[in-house]
Amino acid sequence: MKHETVRTSSFAMPLTSPAFPPGPYRFVNREYFIIQYRTDPEALRRVVPEPLELTEAVVNYEFIRMPDSTGFGDYTESGQVIPVTYKGQLGGFTHQMFLNDHPPIAGGRELWGFPKKLAQPKLEVEIDTLVGTLNYGSVRIATGTMGYKHRALDAAAEARKLAAPNFLLKIIPHVDGTPRICELVRYHLEDITVKGAWTGPAALDLYSHALAPVAELPVLQVLSAKHIVADLTLGLGAVVHDYLAAGQATPQRAGALTAANAG
């Protein structure tokens, strides 16, 4: 294969059979179950990177069911999004995500920088209750419940909230273990049609796990919950801050980090 062929055909890995196709990425009947809860502000400060700023000590815990998505197929994900501001602009910082499908894990990490890991989330209706669960291996780490469609919400207002900017920390290492890319990325959801939105009484339990530390942002008080069904397009991103740009701190090599941690 010629050098120019490699350069022009490179989109994702593997070169000759990418794990995901080029976009746009359209989602039909995407189903959200979002529980907002109050947490420890010091715990939030430890995980939200500058130049993002915290708005209040709350977290949105999300279960998302995606039965029909371009190129990614049928899957479910779950994770935590933290309300933040960037230069005065309100948005959300995606802290961690867990899902059960390889193409969106690979695409999410490589294209945008979504912090995705493999796990087993579920979102379903059990009689009169909307139930979201997340297992990491055989271990349950999150359970959310809400009364099913107790009260309708304003669909237009929920569409505007979904259109707010979202922020990600994209990290790709160099072959020697040092950071090659370390960027703050902003993206938007686009062409949003909210088909329904509801709220109801809700509860959320998070459990400790060494490799899926959702409980490190503890639930102090459940504030609200909502269930949304929408069609939308996942827009591509833009880099808004480069942590490796001139004037930033020089990254340590992986060996130095290991030695420092060992000490």
C-alpha positions as a printed Julia matrix, in Angstrom:
263×3 Matrix{Float64}:
   0.0    0.0    0.0
   1.43   3.36  -1.06
   2.23   6.14   1.39
  -0.39   8.43  -0.18
  -3.03   5.7    0.0
  -2.38   5.27   3.72
  -2.6    9.02   4.28
  -5.81   9.58   2.32
  -7.68   6.47   3.49
  -6.88   6.82   7.19
 -10.01   7.47   9.23
  -9.96   5.05  12.15
  -8.31   1.82  13.22
  -7.84  -0.77  11.81
  -6.91   0.94   8.54
  -8.58  -1.61   6.25
 -11.6   -2.28   8.48
 -12.37   0.68  10.79
 -14.23  -0.05  14.01
 -16.82   2.62  13.12
 -17.88   4.49   9.96
 -17.62   8.21   9.18
 -20.56  10.35  10.34
 -22.96  11.99  10.56
 -24.23   9.98  13.51
 -28.02  10.08  13.76
 -29.96   8.61  16.69
 -33.64   7.67  16.47
 -35.75   7.18  19.61
 -32.82   7.89  21.89
 -34.11   7.43  25.43
 -32.68   9.34  28.4
 -33.2    8.72  32.1
 -31.42  11.53  33.95
 -31.3   11.85  37.73
 -29.86  15.08  39.11
 -28.4   14.84  42.6
 -26.49  16.94  45.08
 -22.95  15.8   45.88
 -19.76  16.75  47.73
 -18.31  19.95  46.21
 -14.74  18.95  47.12
 -15.18  15.68  45.22
 -16.29  17.65  42.16
 -13.3   19.99  42.36
 -10.99  16.99  42.19
 -12.38  15.77  38.85
 -13.38  18.89  36.86
 -10.4   20.23  34.85
  -9.56  23.89  34.38
 -10.51  26.06  32.53
 -14.0   24.66  33.21
 -15.7   26.09  36.29
 -18.27  24.5   38.56
 -21.74  26.02  38.78
 -23.04  24.15  41.83
 -22.42  20.88  43.64
 -24.69  18.72  41.47
 -24.28  15.8   39.09
 -26.52  14.43  36.35
 -26.48  10.64  36.46
 -27.6    9.32  33.06
 -28.89   6.06  31.65
 -29.28   6.29  27.84
 -30.9    3.69  25.6
 -30.0    3.93  21.9
 -31.98   1.38  19.86
 -31.22   2.9   16.43
 -27.97   4.77  15.76
 -26.1    5.28  12.49
 -23.02   3.06  12.37
 -23.05   2.28  16.08
 -26.12   0.02  16.17
 -28.23  -0.79  19.21
 -26.69  -0.15  22.63
 -27.06   1.39  26.09
 -24.77   3.6   28.14
 -24.62   5.12  31.59
 -22.49   7.7   33.35
 -22.06  11.07  35.02
 -22.25  14.57  33.55
 -21.32  17.59  35.67
 -22.85  21.05  35.04
 -20.06  23.57  34.31
 -19.32  26.87  32.61
 -16.65  27.67  30.05
 -15.96  31.38  29.6
 -19.42  32.08  31.0
 -21.15  29.55  28.74
 -23.26  26.95  30.54
 -22.72  23.33  29.57
 -21.94  19.86  30.86
 -18.64  18.02  31.42
 -18.81  14.28  30.81
 -16.9   12.72  33.7
 -17.22   8.99  32.94
 -19.34   6.71  30.75
 -19.94   2.97  30.55
 -21.48   1.13  27.6
 -21.94  -2.29  26.03
 -20.96  -1.82  22.36
 -17.46  -1.66  20.86
 -17.97   0.74  17.87
 -19.25   3.68  19.99
 -16.54   3.01  22.58
 -13.85   3.21  19.89
 -15.5    6.07  17.99
 -16.35   8.03  21.1
 -12.81   7.87  22.44
 -10.98   8.39  19.13
 -13.11  11.16  17.6
 -14.44  13.25  20.49
 -12.61  12.0   23.58
 -15.6   10.49  25.4
 -14.38   8.74  28.61
 -15.97   5.41  27.66
 -15.36   1.98  29.18
 -16.97  -1.41  28.59
 -19.71  -2.41  31.06
 -23.31  -3.64  31.17
 -25.9   -0.85  31.5
 -29.64  -1.41  31.07
 -32.68   0.86  30.81
 -36.16  -0.64  30.82
 -39.69  -0.28  32.18
 -40.68  -2.7   34.93
 -44.47  -2.47  35.38
 -44.91   1.09  36.75
 -41.21   1.98  37.16
 -38.46   3.2   34.84
 -35.35   1.27  35.92
 -31.73   1.96  35.01
 -28.93  -0.32  36.14
 -25.18  -0.51  35.56
 -23.0   -3.55  36.2
 -19.22  -3.58  35.81
 -18.59  -7.25  35.2
 -20.77  -9.03  37.73
 -20.77  -6.12  40.2
 -23.71  -3.69  40.42
 -22.44  -0.11  40.65
 -25.58   1.97  39.93
 -29.35   1.61  40.24
 -31.81   4.37  39.34
 -35.6    4.25  39.52
 -38.39   6.69  38.61
 -42.15   6.51  38.53
 -43.06   5.95  34.86
 -44.5    9.03  33.09
 -46.05  10.58  36.19
 -46.04  14.12  34.77
 -45.27  15.54  31.33
 -42.5   18.13  30.85
 -42.25  20.88  28.24
 -40.71  19.2   25.18
 -39.41  22.46  23.7
 -37.65  23.38  26.95
 -36.04  19.95  27.14
 -34.86  20.26  23.52
 -33.12  23.54  24.38
 -31.37  21.87  27.32
 -30.16  19.02  25.1
 -28.74  21.59  22.66
 -26.43  23.13  25.32
 -22.68  22.62  24.77
 -20.95  19.57  26.16
 -17.28  19.31  27.13
 -14.83  16.4   27.07
 -11.21  15.85  28.02
  -9.62  14.06  25.06
  -6.41  12.19  25.92
  -4.38  10.15  23.41
  -0.9    8.95  24.45
   2.26   8.94  22.37
   4.0    5.62  21.67
   6.43   6.35  24.53
   3.57   6.75  27.01
   3.64  10.55  27.21
   0.56  12.57  26.18
   0.35  13.18  22.41
  -3.1   14.84  22.57
  -4.57  16.43  25.69
  -7.41  18.77  24.75
 -10.66  20.18  26.03
 -13.27  19.46  23.36
 -16.69  21.06  22.92
 -19.51  19.44  20.97
 -23.27  19.9   20.51
 -26.27  17.7   19.86
 -28.0   18.88  16.67
 -31.31  18.56  14.77
 -33.12  17.64  17.99
 -36.74  16.5   18.02
 -38.07  15.69  21.49
 -40.91  13.21  21.14
 -41.79  13.1   24.81
 -40.51  14.17  28.23
 -41.73  13.19  31.69
 -40.8   13.36  35.36
 -41.7   11.47  38.52
 -40.41  10.46  41.94
 -36.91   9.03  41.72
 -34.14   7.31  43.64
 -30.46   6.62  42.9
 -27.96   4.29  44.55
 -24.24   4.22  43.66
 -21.83   1.53  44.83
 -18.04   1.55  45.25
 -15.82  -0.1   42.64
 -12.07   0.25  42.11
 -12.3    0.6   38.29
 -15.74   2.2   37.94
 -15.68   4.86  40.67
 -19.13   6.43  40.19
 -19.63   6.42  43.98
 -16.71   8.84  44.44
 -19.28  11.53  43.59
 -21.66  10.46  46.37
 -25.42  10.92  46.32
 -26.3   13.35  49.11
 -29.79  14.27  47.86
 -31.8   13.44  44.75
 -33.05  16.75  43.3
 -35.02  15.78  40.18
 -35.39  13.2   37.44
 -36.61  13.09  33.86
 -37.28  10.63  31.08
 -36.86  11.9   27.5
 -37.31  10.28  24.09
 -35.73  12.17  21.17
 -34.28  11.98  17.68
 -30.98  13.84  17.29
 -27.6   14.02  15.58
 -24.33  13.81  17.5
 -22.29  16.68  16.12
 -18.51  16.54  15.73
 -16.35  18.53  18.09
 -14.04  21.53  18.28
 -10.92  21.94  20.41
 -11.33  24.87  22.81
  -8.23  24.38  24.97
  -4.93  22.59  24.32
  -3.21  21.51  27.55
   0.03  20.74  25.68
   0.3   24.09  23.89
   3.34  26.31  24.41
   3.36  27.8   27.87
   1.73  24.79  29.5
   3.56  22.48  31.9
   5.85  19.91  30.25
   4.36  16.4   30.71
   6.36  13.76  32.56
   7.22  10.5   30.87
   5.25   7.44  31.9
   8.26   5.97  33.75
   8.67   9.13  35.8
   4.98   9.1   36.69
   5.19   5.47  37.75
   8.24   6.17  39.9
   6.56   9.19  41.5
   3.44   7.2   42.28
   5.5    4.35  43.72
   7.18   6.8   46.08
